[in-house]
Amino acid sequence: MDYSGLAPGLLVEAEGPLRIVTMNRPDELNSFDDALHVGMRRVWDLLVDDEDARAVVLTGAGRVFSAGGHVPNFVRNHHDQAARRRDIREGERLARAMLACELPVVAAVNGPAVGLGCSLATMSDFVVMAEGAFMSDPHVAIGLVAGDGGAVTWPWLTSMLTAKEFLLLGDRIPAADALRAGLCNRVVPAGEVLRTAKEFALRFAALPAQSVRDTKRALNMHLLDSANSVLNFALAAEFESFGTEDIKTRVAEFLAKDKGKGKDKAGAAKSDGSGS
C-alpha cells in the first residue's frame, strides 16, 4: 500500500503487521493544517485496504501528540464561510472514517493531546500516555462548540458528569487523572510510550484477524450510533460558533499572548486546539 501522497505532515511506516501513523509537524506542535486534516481523514480507508496491516499505532513527532487545530485557520474560518464549511465537513468525515476503521488503533500519546488531538486519542481503541502528557479539549474556552468528537465519545469512556466537566471547562487532564477517568489504558514514562504502544499493537495483531476486526466493529457501532445522533448537530453548532465575536476575540488574545512569549509553543499547547 502506498501512503506517500497523503500529506507532507503525515507519515505511515510499515513494521511487520503494524502501521505506524505519525503526525509529523513538530515545529507546529503537530497542529492540523488543511493538508494534514485531509490526509488524516483519508488514511483510515487506506489502512483497511492494506492486506498486510493488522494493527495501527498513532503518535506525534517531537514532544507533542497534537495541539489540534491550526490557529491561523480559526481566523480564516471566522471570515470565510466556504472554508469554514469545508473544514466542518472534513471534521465529520474524519470522525466517521476513524470510527469505521476495522483495524485496532493504539494511540501513543507522547505529549499533550489537545482539541482534535485529544479526539483522535479518545477515538482510538487503546491509549498509552506518557507520565507528563495531558489531554485537553478547550473548544468552549476559545469560543467554539465542541463538535469534532468529544461529545460523541467521551460519555462512553467516562461518566456524563465527568465528560461535561472536561468539555465545558477545557481544563488539562494529566495522564494519571485520564487513567482514573477511563480516558486512557496505560501511563508509562515518556521514553517508553511508543515501545509500549507497539507491544500492545502486536498483541492485537497476533489475534485472529476476522475475530478482532468484527469485535471492534461491533463495539464501535455504539460510537457510530452516537455519532449519528450527535455529530451533525455538534458540527453545525461549531460552524455557527466560528462566526461569533467570542472566537474572534479569544483567538486574537491567544495570538497576542503567543507573540509576546516569542512563540513559546510548548506553553501554548493548552489553548491551541480545535476540531476543525
Coordinates of C-alpha atoms in Angstrom, one line a residue:
M1 CA 0.0 0.0 0.0
D2 CA 1.3 3.4 -1.0
Y3 CA 0.7 6.1 1.7
S4 CA 3.2 8.6 0.4
G5 CA 0.8 11.0 -1.1
L6 CA -1.5 11.6 1.9
A7 CA 0.1 14.8 3.3
P8 CA 3.5 16.2 3.9
G9 CA 2.9 16.2 7.6
L10 CA 1.6 12.6 7.8
L11 CA 4.0 9.6 7.8
V12 CA 2.9 6.0 7.6
E13 CA 5.6 3.4 8.2
A14 CA 5.3 -0.4 8.0
E15 CA 6.8 -2.5 10.8
G16 CA 5.7 -6.1 10.0
P17 CA 2.0 -6.3 10.7
L18 CA 1.9 -2.8 12.2
R19 CA 1.4 0.6 10.6
I20 CA 2.9 3.5 12.5
V21 CA 1.0 6.6 11.7
T22 CA 2.8 9.8 12.8
M23 CA 1.6 13.3 12.7
N24 CA 4.8 15.0 11.6
R25 CA 4.6 18.7 12.0
P26 CA 6.7 19.0 15.2
D27 CA 7.6 22.7 14.6
E28 CA 3.9 23.4 14.6
L29 CA 3.1 21.1 17.5
N30 CA 1.5 18.7 15.0
S31 CA -1.4 21.0 14.6
F32 CA -3.8 20.3 11.7
D33 CA -3.4 22.5 8.6
D34 CA -5.7 21.7 5.7
A35 CA -3.4 19.1 4.2
L36 CA -2.9 17.1 7.4
H37 CA -6.7 17.2 8.1
V38 CA -7.5 15.7 4.7
G39 CA -4.6 13.2 5.0
M40 CA -5.8 12.0 8.4
R41 CA -9.3 11.5 7.0
R42 CA -8.1 9.5 4.0
V43 CA -5.6 7.3 5.9
W44 CA -8.2 5.2 7.6
D45 CA -9.7 3.8 4.4
L46 CA -6.2 3.0 3.1
L47 CA -5.3 1.2 6.3
V48 CA -8.4 -1.0 6.0
D49 CA -7.4 -1.9 2.4
D50 CA -3.8 -2.7 3.3
E51 CA -4.0 -6.5 3.3
D52 CA -0.8 -6.9 5.3
A53 CA -1.8 -4.5 8.1
R54 CA -3.1 -6.0 11.3
A55 CA -2.9 -3.0 13.8
V56 CA -2.2 0.7 13.8
V57 CA -0.1 2.9 16.2
L58 CA -1.0 6.6 16.1
T59 CA 1.5 9.1 17.5
G60 CA 3.0 12.5 17.1
A61 CA 6.5 13.6 16.2
G62 CA 8.5 15.5 18.8
R63 CA 7.3 16.4 22.3
V64 CA 3.6 16.8 21.5
F65 CA 1.0 14.3 20.3
S66 CA -1.1 17.0 18.6
A67 CA -2.1 20.6 19.5
G68 CA -5.3 20.2 17.5
G69 CA -6.5 22.9 15.1
H70 CA -4.1 25.3 13.3
V71 CA -4.8 28.7 14.9
P72 CA -4.5 30.7 11.6
N73 CA -7.3 28.6 10.3
F74 CA -9.6 29.8 13.1
V75 CA -9.1 33.4 11.9
R76 CA -9.8 32.4 8.3
N77 CA -12.9 30.4 9.3
H78 CA -14.3 33.4 11.1
H79 CA -14.4 35.4 7.9
D80 CA -14.6 32.7 5.2
Q81 CA -17.8 30.7 5.3
A82 CA -16.7 28.5 2.4
A83 CA -13.5 27.5 4.2
R84 CA -15.5 27.0 7.4
R85 CA -18.0 24.7 5.7
R86 CA -15.1 22.7 4.1
D87 CA -13.4 22.3 7.5
I88 CA -16.6 21.2 9.3
R89 CA -17.3 18.7 6.5
E90 CA -13.8 17.3 6.8
G91 CA -14.2 17.0 10.6
E92 CA -17.3 14.9 10.1
R93 CA -15.7 12.7 7.5
L94 CA -12.6 12.2 9.6
A95 CA -14.5 11.2 12.7
R96 CA -16.7 8.7 10.8
A97 CA -13.7 7.3 8.9
M98 CA -11.7 6.7 12.1
L99 CA -14.6 5.1 14.0
A100 CA -15.3 2.8 11.0
C101 CA -11.7 1.6 10.7
E102 CA -11.7 -2.1 11.4
L103 CA -8.1 -2.3 12.5
P104 CA -7.2 -1.9 16.2
V105 CA -5.7 1.5 16.8
V106 CA -3.3 2.2 19.6
A107 CA -2.7 5.8 20.5
A108 CA 0.9 6.5 21.7
V109 CA 0.2 9.9 23.4
N110 CA 3.8 11.1 23.8
G111 CA 2.9 14.6 24.9
P112 CA -0.1 17.0 25.1
A113 CA -3.2 15.9 23.2
V114 CA -5.4 19.0 22.6
G115 CA -8.6 19.6 20.7
L116 CA -8.7 17.4 17.7
G117 CA -5.5 15.7 19.0
C118 CA -7.5 14.7 22.1
S119 CA -10.4 13.5 20.0
L120 CA -8.1 11.3 17.9
A121 CA -6.7 9.8 21.1
T122 CA -10.1 9.0 22.6
M123 CA -11.4 7.6 19.3
S124 CA -8.6 5.1 19.4
D125 CA -9.1 1.6 20.8
F126 CA -6.2 1.6 23.3
V127 CA -4.4 4.6 24.7
V128 CA -0.9 4.7 26.2
M129 CA 0.0 8.1 27.7
A130 CA 3.4 9.5 28.8
E131 CA 3.5 10.4 32.5
G132 CA 4.0 14.1 31.7
A133 CA 1.3 14.2 29.0
F134 CA -2.1 15.6 29.3
M135 CA -5.4 15.8 27.4
S136 CA -7.5 18.9 26.9
D137 CA -10.4 19.9 24.8
P138 CA -10.6 23.7 25.0
H139 CA -13.2 24.3 22.3
V140 CA -15.6 26.0 24.7
A141 CA -12.8 28.1 26.3
I142 CA -11.9 29.7 23.0
G143 CA -15.5 30.3 21.9
L144 CA -16.2 27.1 19.9
V145 CA -18.8 24.3 20.3
A146 CA -17.0 21.0 20.9
G147 CA -18.1 19.5 17.6
D148 CA -15.4 17.1 16.4
G149 CA -15.8 14.1 18.6
G150 CA -15.6 14.8 22.3
A151 CA -19.4 15.0 22.7
V152 CA -19.7 11.7 20.8
T153 CA -17.1 9.5 22.5
W154 CA -16.4 10.9 26.0
P155 CA -19.7 10.0 27.6
W156 CA -19.0 6.4 26.6
L157 CA -15.5 6.4 28.1
T158 CA -16.2 8.2 31.3
S159 CA -19.3 9.4 33.2
M160 CA -21.6 12.1 31.6
L161 CA -20.8 14.4 34.5
T162 CA -17.1 14.0 34.0
A163 CA -17.4 14.5 30.3
K164 CA -19.3 17.7 30.9
E165 CA -16.7 18.9 33.3
F166 CA -13.8 18.3 30.9
L167 CA -15.6 19.6 27.8
L168 CA -17.2 22.6 29.2
L169 CA -14.2 23.8 31.3
G170 CA -11.4 22.6 29.0
D171 CA -9.0 22.0 31.8
R172 CA -5.9 20.0 31.4
I173 CA -6.3 16.3 32.3
P174 CA -3.0 15.0 33.5
A175 CA -2.2 11.4 32.4
A176 CA -2.8 10.0 35.9
D177 CA -6.3 11.7 36.0
A178 CA -7.0 10.5 32.5
L179 CA -6.3 6.9 33.6
R180 CA -8.6 7.2 36.6
A181 CA -11.3 8.8 34.4
G182 CA -11.2 6.0 31.8
L183 CA -9.7 8.1 29.0
C184 CA -6.5 6.1 28.7
N185 CA -5.4 2.5 29.4
R186 CA -1.8 2.8 30.5
V187 CA 0.5 5.6 31.8
V188 CA 4.3 5.0 31.3
P189 CA 7.5 7.0 31.4
A190 CA 7.9 9.2 28.3
G191 CA 10.7 7.2 26.8
E192 CA 8.5 4.0 26.9
V193 CA 5.3 5.3 25.3
L194 CA 6.0 4.2 21.7
R195 CA 7.5 0.9 22.7
T196 CA 4.6 0.1 25.0
A197 CA 2.1 1.1 22.3
K198 CA 3.8 -1.2 19.8
E199 CA 3.8 -4.1 22.2
F200 CA 0.0 -3.8 22.7
A201 CA -0.5 -3.3 18.9
L202 CA 1.5 -6.5 18.3
R203 CA -0.8 -8.3 20.8
F204 CA -3.8 -7.1 18.8
A205 CA -2.1 -8.0 15.5
A206 CA -1.5 -11.6 16.7
L207 CA -5.2 -12.2 17.3
P208 CA -7.3 -13.9 14.6
A209 CA -7.9 -11.1 12.1
Q210 CA -11.6 -11.5 11.4
S211 CA -12.4 -12.0 15.1
V212 CA -10.6 -8.9 16.3
R213 CA -11.9 -6.7 13.4
D214 CA -15.5 -7.7 13.7
T215 CA -15.5 -7.5 17.5
K216 CA -14.1 -3.9 17.2
R217 CA -16.8 -3.2 14.6
A218 CA -19.5 -4.4 17.0
L219 CA -18.2 -2.3 19.8
N220 CA -17.8 0.8 17.6
M221 CA -21.4 0.5 16.5
H222 CA -22.2 2.2 19.8
L223 CA -19.9 5.1 18.9
L224 CA -21.2 5.3 15.4
D225 CA -24.8 5.4 16.7
S226 CA -23.7 8.2 19.0
A227 CA -22.1 10.0 16.0
N228 CA -25.3 9.6 14.1
S229 CA -27.2 11.1 17.0
V230 CA -24.8 13.9 18.0
L231 CA -22.3 14.8 15.3
N232 CA -24.4 16.6 12.8
F233 CA -25.8 19.0 15.4
A234 CA -22.5 19.4 17.2
L235 CA -20.7 20.3 13.9
A236 CA -23.5 22.6 12.7
A237 CA -23.3 24.4 16.1
E238 CA -19.5 24.6 15.8
F239 CA -19.9 26.0 12.3
E240 CA -22.1 28.7 13.7
S241 CA -19.7 29.4 16.6
F242 CA -16.9 30.2 14.2
G243 CA -18.8 33.3 13.1
T244 CA -19.2 34.8 16.6
E245 CA -17.3 37.6 18.2
D246 CA -16.2 35.3 21.0
I247 CA -14.0 33.2 18.8
K248 CA -12.6 36.3 17.1
T249 CA -11.7 37.9 20.5
R250 CA -10.3 34.8 22.1
V251 CA -8.1 33.9 19.1
A252 CA -6.8 37.5 18.9
E253 CA -5.9 37.3 22.6
F254 CA -4.2 34.0 22.1
L255 CA -2.2 35.2 19.2
A256 CA -1.1 38.4 21.0
K257 CA -0.1 36.3 24.1
D258 CA 1.8 33.8 21.8
K259 CA 3.6 36.7 20.1
G260 CA 4.5 38.2 23.5
K261 CA 6.1 34.9 24.5
G262 CA 8.2 34.8 21.4
K263 CA 6.1 31.9 20.2
D264 CA 6.8 29.6 23.1
K265 CA 4.7 26.9 21.6
A266 CA 5.2 24.4 24.3
G267 CA 3.4 26.7 26.7
A268 CA 0.7 27.3 24.1
A269 CA -0.4 23.7 23.8
K270 CA -3.3 24.0 26.1
S271 CA -5.0 26.7 24.1
D272 CA -4.0 25.6 20.6
G273 CA -6.7 23.1 19.8
S274 CA -9.9 22.7 17.8
G275 CA -11.7 20.0 16.0
S276 CA -11.7 21.9 12.7

